Amino acid sequence: MDRLPVLPLGRLVVYPHVVLPMALTDPYAVQLIDEVVQGNKRLLLGVVKPLGGTEPPEGAVMQARADELYEVGTLGTVVRMLKLGDGSVRVMVQGLERARLVEIVPAEHWLVARFDPLPNIVTDDARTEALKRTVHAQFSRVIDIAPYLGEELHEVLVGITDGGKLADFVAANLDLALPAKAELLAIDDVNRRLERLAELLGQELQVLEVGSQIQEKVRTRLDQNQREYVLREQLRVIRQELGEEEGEDELTELAARLDSAGLHDEAKKVAERELKRLRQMSPQSAEYHVARTYLEVFATLPWGRTSEDRLDLKAARDILDRDHYDLKTVKERILEYLAVRTLNPAARGSIMCFVGPPGVGKTSLGQSIAEALGRRFTRVSLGGVRDEAEVRGHRRTYVGALPGRIIHALQRCETRNPVLMLDEVDKMGSDVRGDPTAALLEVLDPAQNTSFVDHYLEVPFDLSGVMFIATANSLAPIPDPLLDRMEVLTLPGYTPGEKLAIAKRYLLPRQLKETGLQAQRASIADAALERLIAEFTREAGVRQLEREIQGVLRKAALEVVEGRAATVKITVKNLEKFAGQPKVQSEVAGRTPEVGVATGLAWTPVGGDIMFIEAIQMPGKGQITLTGQLGDVMKESAQAAWSLLRARAAALGIPLEAFTQTDVHLHLPAGAVPKDGPSAGIAIATALASLLCRRPARHDVAMTGELTLRGRILPIGGLKEKLTAAARAGVKMVLVPARNQSDLVDVPDEVKQLLEITPVETIDEVLALALLEPRHSRPLIVRPATSGPTEARP
């Protein structure tokens, strides 16, 4: 067999029965084709191996050596040749059959070789048919998916029935790696070739299907973006046609606001990061609005904005005196703060807590303080707050997250150093969502609130410039750690004289304005105001008094509008016409001295009050019954008083049988109101002594003090409120512990003038002042019965 020229092909494999067009530019390749065309038109088509992981260039590789060729090539023929003007040729070669290249030797300019034909080994059985159908179906699917294959291949594929030709046709058109193509060329068994081709087709299908899915997603996204772009452009044109010019870009404006907000370094980093994320988001996404809201909070917070303090002490004093009557202690404390700020502008004030009954002006006092200091005022109501997030805010991972009330209040007032009032701080609760009082520990600590971190912001915010003022009706519900951070200023209830002054100076002018009456058309005499205070209200503050004044003026306005009177003057005589019947009677008015009844004094969150302690005696076995919703401490006080009287029975003239053959029932009205504390000790002892000694207790004497078993009287708290309540109730004399004399300094002069305040040290002094001489009546005689129940005869 003669040697044939070898055309080494890089990255090209010519299969039998397949026509392949090629462009040849190498001069030796052109010369080889010329000789083949002039001869028998036959040549061997070799396949150049990839060397070192690098595939050879596509086309003729004339410099390839014999060892760089795959063992199996193709015997081919030149079908057509076209010479071009630049010396290159376009040639179409057709594969005839597989050929094993042997004795490859170099000639003058190319390789020549002999070959051994590799005929197809065909086994025509059911397995072959199944493989043919599999390859046919797989390749049809590839034609549908692969972008590099034309639809016309379907028609060619249908006309191929031979298994070998089918395998060669599919391999020639499939985009396979060079080693896989050379492997298929070297397999002469048709079944094996179809099996291997089915495996390669399966792999190619997986790649093409994944790629198709990715392309579909990309195309869908692009279509959506293109649709949004077209709609936005249409919207922009419509707005222009309507004359609604678009303003500055929202994000650019937001960035400018953030730059001018005065953020510190850490906050600036967070804001820049979030703004960068925001620019990359679609405005239609939910996350866009969350990030936008977050940055809006950043931009509206007063990071560096402060107001200038007004350090004019005289102007501050005038403002405080203009808005509030008395309250000297609180006013002096504010003026002291201003004086310190004048000497040291960097000084931090303490956290103040106003404690007092409702209606004494705690909240309005905060507004006056803000005006006196020249600061903004904002209020945060904490009554009923049970969630820690109300103070610290919600984390942004929650839907609808918002900053806490402290940060929100600073947003409203737009300054970093306002007067911030924490109203009703004693009304906070706690549950499974946390304890808001614990969250306030950081807020109200000057050493920590310089870097307060709200859960929503997640960056420190300086609260040291804020002047916090808390208000409460009672200190009892406030936890000790929180109370320790505040300076407590007590605002006691007003005396009748103070209420009269407040009514004349503030309440009456305000209600005249509210009802539309001028001072010339309606007036209320001082005596009528005094009667309103004494007989129509019973409170520590002045809220009910203002409502009563408003009701009186409404009736006066009705008379003026109906034309029944041009002017209305309300006096003591016609007060009931406008105010109705009196609602409050003096607690001691109409009472007379009674056996077993003593008057005690109590402190409540809404001010002081008086209470009557009643005791009765009945046949029994020496037991004492206590009723009236008494707490443990008050029950122990009653037991101590009972033991003391029993120990001193002889000195007090109490028969011993009274402790062994009679029972005593002690009751403290009202039964629905819980009561506790040790300060009713001497009042309980007085009521029991009055009962057992049969000596009436004075109805116009009230008392307060803790009693020991030795008969000594210990100091108590809330003395100012208790004495004010005694004066309001019409009591003449009040017995107080001698060790409480230092507290009398805080008692208003008006109360001191209305009461005879007598300090006492022992129970003997109390009984001598509170009990009258016994009445002439038959004593209670108890005789033991021989049969039947005990008989009691007066």
Short mmCIF file of C-alpha atoms in Angstrom, two decimals, residues 188-509:
data_model
loop_
_atom_site.label_atom_id
_atom_site.label_comp_id
_atom_site.label_asym_id
_atom_site.label_seq_id
_atom_site.Cartn_x
_atom_site.Cartn_y
_atom_site.Cartn_z
CA ASP A 188 -14.83 0.81 15.78
CA ASP A 189 -17.62 -1.13 17.59
CA VAL A 190 -20.87 0.70 16.82
CA ASN A 191 -22.64 -0.32 20.05
CA ARG A 192 -19.74 0.81 22.21
CA ARG A 193 -19.55 4.05 20.25
CA LEU A 194 -23.29 4.67 20.77
CA GLU A 195 -23.02 3.92 24.52
CA ARG A 196 -20.14 6.35 24.96
CA LEU A 197 -21.94 8.96 22.88
CA ALA A 198 -25.07 8.56 25.05
CA GLU A 199 -22.97 9.27 28.16
CA LEU A 200 -21.45 12.38 26.59
CA LEU A 201 -24.88 13.53 25.39
CA GLY A 202 -26.26 13.17 28.92
CA GLN A 203 -23.49 15.34 30.33
CA GLU A 204 -23.96 17.93 27.61
CA LEU A 205 -27.72 18.00 28.23
CA GLN A 206 -27.20 18.71 31.95
CA VAL A 207 -24.87 21.61 31.18
CA LEU A 208 -27.20 23.00 28.50
CA GLU A 209 -30.31 22.73 30.72
CA VAL A 210 -28.63 24.54 33.64
CA GLY A 211 -27.38 27.17 31.25
CA SER A 212 -30.87 27.49 29.77
CA GLN A 213 -32.39 28.01 33.23
CA ILE A 214 -29.83 30.70 34.04
CA GLN A 215 -30.48 32.41 30.72
CA GLU A 216 -34.21 32.32 31.34
CA LYS A 217 -33.82 33.94 34.76
CA VAL A 218 -31.52 36.59 33.36
CA ARG A 219 -33.88 37.25 30.48
CA THR A 220 -36.88 37.53 32.83
CA ARG A 221 -34.99 39.95 35.08
CA LEU A 222 -33.86 41.99 32.13
CA ASP A 223 -37.39 42.10 30.78
CA GLN A 224 -38.70 43.25 34.18
CA ASN A 225 -36.01 45.93 34.49
CA GLN A 226 -36.68 47.07 30.94
CA ARG A 227 -40.41 47.24 31.71
CA GLU A 228 -39.76 49.29 34.86
CA TYR A 229 -37.45 51.59 32.94
CA VAL A 230 -40.05 52.17 30.21
CA LEU A 231 -42.78 52.82 32.78
CA ARG A 232 -40.58 55.25 34.74
CA GLU A 233 -39.68 57.12 31.58
CA GLN A 234 -43.36 57.35 30.71
CA LEU A 235 -44.16 58.58 34.22
CA ARG A 236 -41.39 61.19 33.98
CA VAL A 237 -42.74 62.47 30.67
CA ILE A 238 -46.30 62.59 32.06
CA ARG A 239 -45.12 64.60 35.06
CA GLN A 240 -43.29 66.99 32.80
CA GLU A 241 -46.40 67.42 30.66
CA LEU A 242 -48.44 68.15 33.81
CA GLY A 243 -45.87 70.69 34.96
CA GLU A 244 -44.83 68.64 37.99
CA GLU A 245 -41.08 69.03 37.83
CA GLU A 246 -39.09 66.41 39.62
CA GLY A 247 -37.12 67.72 42.58
CA GLU A 248 -33.64 66.85 43.62
CA ASP A 249 -32.76 63.20 43.71
CA GLU A 250 -34.06 61.74 46.99
CA LEU A 251 -30.94 59.82 47.90
CA THR A 252 -28.69 62.78 47.06
CA GLU A 253 -30.84 64.94 49.31
CA LEU A 254 -30.71 62.30 52.06
CA ALA A 255 -26.92 62.11 51.76
CA ALA A 256 -26.70 65.90 52.08
CA ARG A 257 -28.88 65.83 55.19
CA LEU A 258 -26.70 63.12 56.72
CA ASP A 259 -23.58 65.19 56.01
CA SER A 260 -25.06 68.21 57.75
CA ALA A 261 -26.47 66.23 60.71
CA GLY A 262 -23.15 66.28 62.60
CA LEU A 263 -22.81 62.51 63.02
CA HIS A 264 -19.89 61.22 65.07
CA ASP A 265 -17.37 58.89 63.41
CA GLU A 266 -19.05 55.60 64.28
CA ALA A 267 -22.49 56.80 63.23
CA LYS A 268 -21.03 58.26 60.02
CA LYS A 269 -19.51 54.88 59.09
CA VAL A 270 -22.84 53.11 59.60
CA ALA A 271 -24.75 55.77 57.65
CA GLU A 272 -22.33 55.63 54.71
CA ARG A 273 -22.54 51.82 54.60
CA GLU A 274 -26.35 51.84 54.67
CA LEU A 275 -26.51 54.60 52.05
CA LYS A 276 -24.25 52.59 49.75
CA ARG A 277 -26.52 49.56 50.16
CA LEU A 278 -29.55 51.73 49.53
CA ARG A 279 -28.20 52.99 46.20
CA GLN A 280 -27.82 49.40 45.01
CA MET A 281 -31.40 48.39 45.89
CA SER A 282 -34.51 48.63 43.79
CA PRO A 283 -36.95 51.24 45.18
CA GLN A 284 -39.71 48.63 44.89
CA SER A 285 -38.07 46.17 47.30
CA ALA A 286 -39.26 45.97 50.91
CA GLU A 287 -35.69 46.18 52.19
CA TYR A 288 -35.31 49.55 50.43
CA HIS A 289 -37.99 51.17 52.58
CA VAL A 290 -36.55 49.65 55.79
CA ALA A 291 -33.09 51.04 55.03
CA ARG A 292 -34.56 54.37 53.94
CA THR A 293 -36.52 54.75 57.18
CA TYR A 294 -33.39 53.87 59.18
CA LEU A 295 -31.37 56.60 57.45
CA GLU A 296 -34.23 59.08 57.84
CA VAL A 297 -34.04 58.54 61.61
CA PHE A 298 -30.30 59.17 61.45
CA ALA A 299 -30.82 62.39 59.50
CA THR A 300 -33.52 63.76 61.82
CA LEU A 301 -31.71 63.11 65.10
CA PRO A 302 -30.00 66.16 66.67
CA TRP A 303 -26.47 64.69 66.79
CA GLY A 304 -24.85 68.08 67.14
CA ARG A 305 -27.71 70.59 67.42
CA THR A 306 -28.06 72.25 70.83
CA SER A 307 -29.94 75.28 72.15
CA GLU A 308 -28.26 78.06 74.10
CA ASP A 309 -29.09 78.10 77.83
CA ARG A 310 -30.61 81.30 79.23
CA LEU A 311 -28.45 81.93 82.29
CA ASP A 312 -30.42 84.96 83.56
CA LEU A 313 -31.35 84.12 87.15
CA LYS A 314 -33.78 87.02 87.53
CA ALA A 315 -35.67 86.13 84.34
CA ALA A 316 -35.78 82.47 85.37
CA ARG A 317 -37.14 83.38 88.82
CA ASP A 318 -39.81 85.60 87.27
CA ILE A 319 -40.94 82.82 84.91
CA LEU A 320 -41.14 80.25 87.72
CA ASP A 321 -43.07 82.66 89.99
CA ARG A 322 -45.38 83.63 87.13
CA ASP A 323 -46.47 80.05 86.42
CA HIS A 324 -46.47 78.43 89.88
CA TYR A 325 -47.39 79.51 93.36
CA ASP A 326 -45.06 78.68 96.27
CA LEU A 327 -42.93 75.50 95.59
CA LYS A 328 -39.92 77.33 97.00
CA THR A 329 -37.74 74.24 97.32
CA VAL A 330 -38.11 73.26 93.67
CA LYS A 331 -37.62 76.81 92.41
CA GLU A 332 -34.47 77.22 94.49
CA ARG A 333 -33.12 73.96 93.10
CA ILE A 334 -33.58 75.17 89.51
CA LEU A 335 -31.90 78.49 90.28
CA GLU A 336 -29.00 76.61 91.90
CA TYR A 337 -28.61 74.60 88.69
CA LEU A 338 -28.52 77.81 86.65
CA ALA A 339 -25.93 79.32 88.99
CA VAL A 340 -23.67 76.27 88.60
CA ARG A 341 -24.09 76.36 84.80
CA THR A 342 -23.09 80.02 84.86
CA LEU A 343 -19.84 79.22 86.67
CA ASN A 344 -19.18 75.92 84.86
CA PRO A 345 -20.94 75.55 81.49
CA ALA A 346 -19.75 71.92 81.19
CA ALA A 347 -21.35 70.86 84.49
CA ARG A 348 -23.85 68.01 84.41
CA GLY A 349 -26.99 68.40 86.47
CA SER A 350 -28.47 65.63 88.53
CA ILE A 351 -31.63 63.79 87.51
CA MET A 352 -34.59 65.27 89.42
CA CYS A 353 -37.72 63.38 90.40
CA PHE A 354 -40.83 65.34 91.43
CA VAL A 355 -42.95 63.30 93.84
CA GLY A 356 -46.35 64.42 94.96
CA PRO A 357 -50.10 63.84 94.75
CA PRO A 358 -52.02 64.44 91.51
CA GLY A 359 -52.88 67.99 90.58
CA VAL A 360 -50.04 69.82 92.36
CA GLY A 361 -48.36 70.92 89.09
CA LYS A 362 -45.53 68.46 88.51
CA THR A 363 -45.88 68.27 84.72
CA SER A 364 -46.55 71.98 84.19
CA LEU A 365 -43.55 72.75 86.40
CA GLY A 366 -41.34 70.95 83.87
CA GLN A 367 -42.62 73.24 81.10
CA SER A 368 -41.83 76.29 83.20
CA ILE A 369 -38.32 74.98 83.91
CA ALA A 370 -37.72 74.53 80.16
CA GLU A 371 -38.90 78.08 79.48
CA ALA A 372 -36.74 79.44 82.30
CA LEU A 373 -33.67 77.67 80.89
CA GLY A 374 -34.47 78.62 77.29
CA ARG A 375 -34.64 74.97 76.25
CA ARG A 376 -37.13 72.90 74.28
CA PHE A 377 -39.56 70.81 76.31
CA THR A 378 -40.73 67.29 75.48
CA ARG A 379 -42.62 64.75 77.52
CA VAL A 380 -42.54 60.95 77.50
CA SER A 381 -45.48 59.28 79.24
CA LEU A 382 -44.36 56.03 80.89
CA GLY A 383 -47.65 55.13 82.56
CA GLY A 384 -48.57 51.54 81.73
CA VAL A 385 -45.35 50.84 79.80
CA ARG A 386 -44.41 47.17 80.21
CA ASP A 387 -42.06 46.54 77.30
CA GLU A 388 -38.35 47.27 77.52
CA ALA A 389 -38.37 48.04 73.78
CA GLU A 390 -40.54 51.10 74.50
CA VAL A 391 -37.43 52.66 76.08
CA ARG A 392 -34.61 51.03 74.10
CA GLY A 393 -36.38 50.53 70.76
CA HIS A 394 -36.86 47.42 68.62
CA ARG A 395 -34.11 45.74 66.65
CA ARG A 396 -34.33 46.27 62.90
CA THR A 397 -34.83 42.55 62.27
CA TYR A 398 -38.47 42.97 63.40
CA VAL A 399 -41.17 44.09 60.99
CA GLY A 400 -42.25 47.64 61.78
CA ALA A 401 -39.28 48.28 64.10
CA LEU A 402 -39.02 51.80 65.57
CA PRO A 403 -36.62 53.60 67.90
CA GLY A 404 -37.50 53.86 71.59
CA ARG A 405 -39.43 56.71 73.19
CA ILE A 406 -36.28 58.53 74.32
CA ILE A 407 -34.82 58.74 70.79
CA HIS A 408 -38.25 59.55 69.35
CA ALA A 409 -38.65 62.42 71.82
CA LEU A 410 -35.29 63.86 70.74
CA GLN A 411 -36.42 63.62 67.11
CA ARG A 412 -39.49 65.70 67.96
CA CYS A 413 -37.69 68.48 69.82
CA GLU A 414 -34.78 68.65 67.28
CA THR A 415 -32.16 69.53 69.89
CA ARG A 416 -29.71 67.47 71.91
CA ASN A 417 -30.22 69.29 75.23
CA PRO A 418 -33.96 69.59 75.87
CA VAL A 419 -35.82 69.28 79.14
CA LEU A 420 -37.23 65.75 78.86
CA MET A 421 -39.93 64.85 81.35
CA LEU A 422 -40.42 61.15 82.15
CA ASP A 423 -44.03 61.32 83.34
CA GLU A 424 -45.54 58.77 85.73
CA VAL A 425 -42.30 56.84 86.20
CA ASP A 426 -43.90 54.95 89.10
CA LYS A 427 -46.65 53.52 86.85
CA MET A 428 -44.34 51.30 84.78
CA GLY A 429 -44.71 47.52 84.98
CA SER A 430 -42.81 44.48 83.79
CA ASP A 431 -43.72 41.22 82.07
CA VAL A 432 -42.16 38.61 79.78
CA ARG A 433 -41.06 41.35 77.36
CA GLY A 434 -38.64 42.80 79.89
CA ASP A 435 -38.49 45.42 82.60
CA PRO A 436 -38.53 49.03 81.31
CA THR A 437 -37.28 50.34 84.68
CA ALA A 438 -34.05 48.39 84.14
CA ALA A 439 -33.64 50.04 80.72
CA LEU A 440 -33.99 53.45 82.39
CA LEU A 441 -30.98 52.75 84.62
CA GLU A 442 -28.61 53.59 81.76
CA VAL A 443 -30.67 56.56 80.58
CA LEU A 444 -30.72 58.21 84.02
CA ASP A 445 -27.08 57.60 84.92
CA PRO A 446 -24.90 60.63 84.00
CA ALA A 447 -21.84 58.35 83.98
CA GLN A 448 -23.35 56.03 81.34
CA ASN A 449 -25.80 58.00 79.21
CA THR A 450 -23.02 59.62 77.18
CA SER A 451 -23.10 56.47 75.02
CA PHE A 452 -26.73 55.32 75.17
CA VAL A 453 -27.35 52.63 72.53
CA ASP A 454 -30.87 52.31 71.18
CA HIS A 455 -31.59 48.84 69.75
CA TYR A 456 -32.90 50.37 66.54
CA LEU A 457 -29.95 52.71 65.94
CA GLU A 458 -27.25 50.28 67.17
CA VAL A 459 -24.81 53.20 67.52
CA PRO A 460 -24.14 55.28 70.67
CA PHE A 461 -26.06 58.53 71.18
CA ASP A 462 -25.02 61.14 73.75
CA LEU A 463 -27.81 61.90 76.26
CA SER A 464 -25.59 63.82 78.68
CA GLY A 465 -26.96 67.17 77.50
CA VAL A 466 -30.58 66.20 78.24
CA MET A 467 -32.09 67.50 81.49
CA PHE A 468 -34.23 64.60 82.70
CA ILE A 469 -37.10 65.28 85.11
CA ALA A 470 -39.14 62.32 86.36
CA THR A 471 -42.53 62.58 88.02
CA ALA A 472 -44.25 60.13 90.34
CA ASN A 473 -47.11 60.00 92.82
CA SER A 474 -45.34 57.53 95.08
CA LEU A 475 -41.78 56.30 95.55
CA ALA A 476 -42.84 52.82 96.70
CA PRO A 477 -43.17 51.19 93.22
CA ILE A 478 -39.86 52.64 91.97
CA PRO A 479 -36.97 50.11 92.23
CA ASP A 480 -34.14 51.14 94.56
CA PRO A 481 -31.39 51.20 91.86
CA LEU A 482 -33.48 53.59 89.77
CA LEU A 483 -34.40 55.72 92.77
CA ASP A 484 -30.72 55.95 93.71
CA ARG A 485 -30.00 57.71 90.40
CA MET A 486 -32.52 60.51 91.01
CA GLU A 487 -32.70 63.50 93.33
CA VAL A 488 -36.15 63.36 94.91
CA LEU A 489 -37.99 66.67 95.36
CA THR A 490 -41.31 66.35 97.19
CA LEU A 491 -44.26 68.52 96.16
CA PRO A 492 -46.78 68.26 99.04
CA GLY A 493 -50.47 69.01 98.81
CA TYR A 494 -51.68 72.60 99.03
CA THR A 495 -53.26 74.16 102.10
CA PRO A 496 -56.64 75.94 101.81
CA GLY A 497 -54.89 79.31 101.80
CA GLU A 498 -52.54 78.21 99.03
CA LYS A 499 -55.46 76.86 97.03
CA LEU A 500 -57.24 80.19 97.36
CA ALA A 501 -54.20 82.06 96.10
CA ILE A 502 -53.79 79.62 93.19
CA ALA A 503 -57.46 79.89 92.30
CA LYS A 504 -57.35 83.69 92.25
CA ARG A 505 -54.06 83.96 90.38
CA TYR A 506 -54.24 81.08 87.89
CA LEU A 507 -57.43 79.00 87.82
CA LEU A 508 -60.10 81.73 87.75
CA PRO A 509 -58.47 83.87 84.99
#
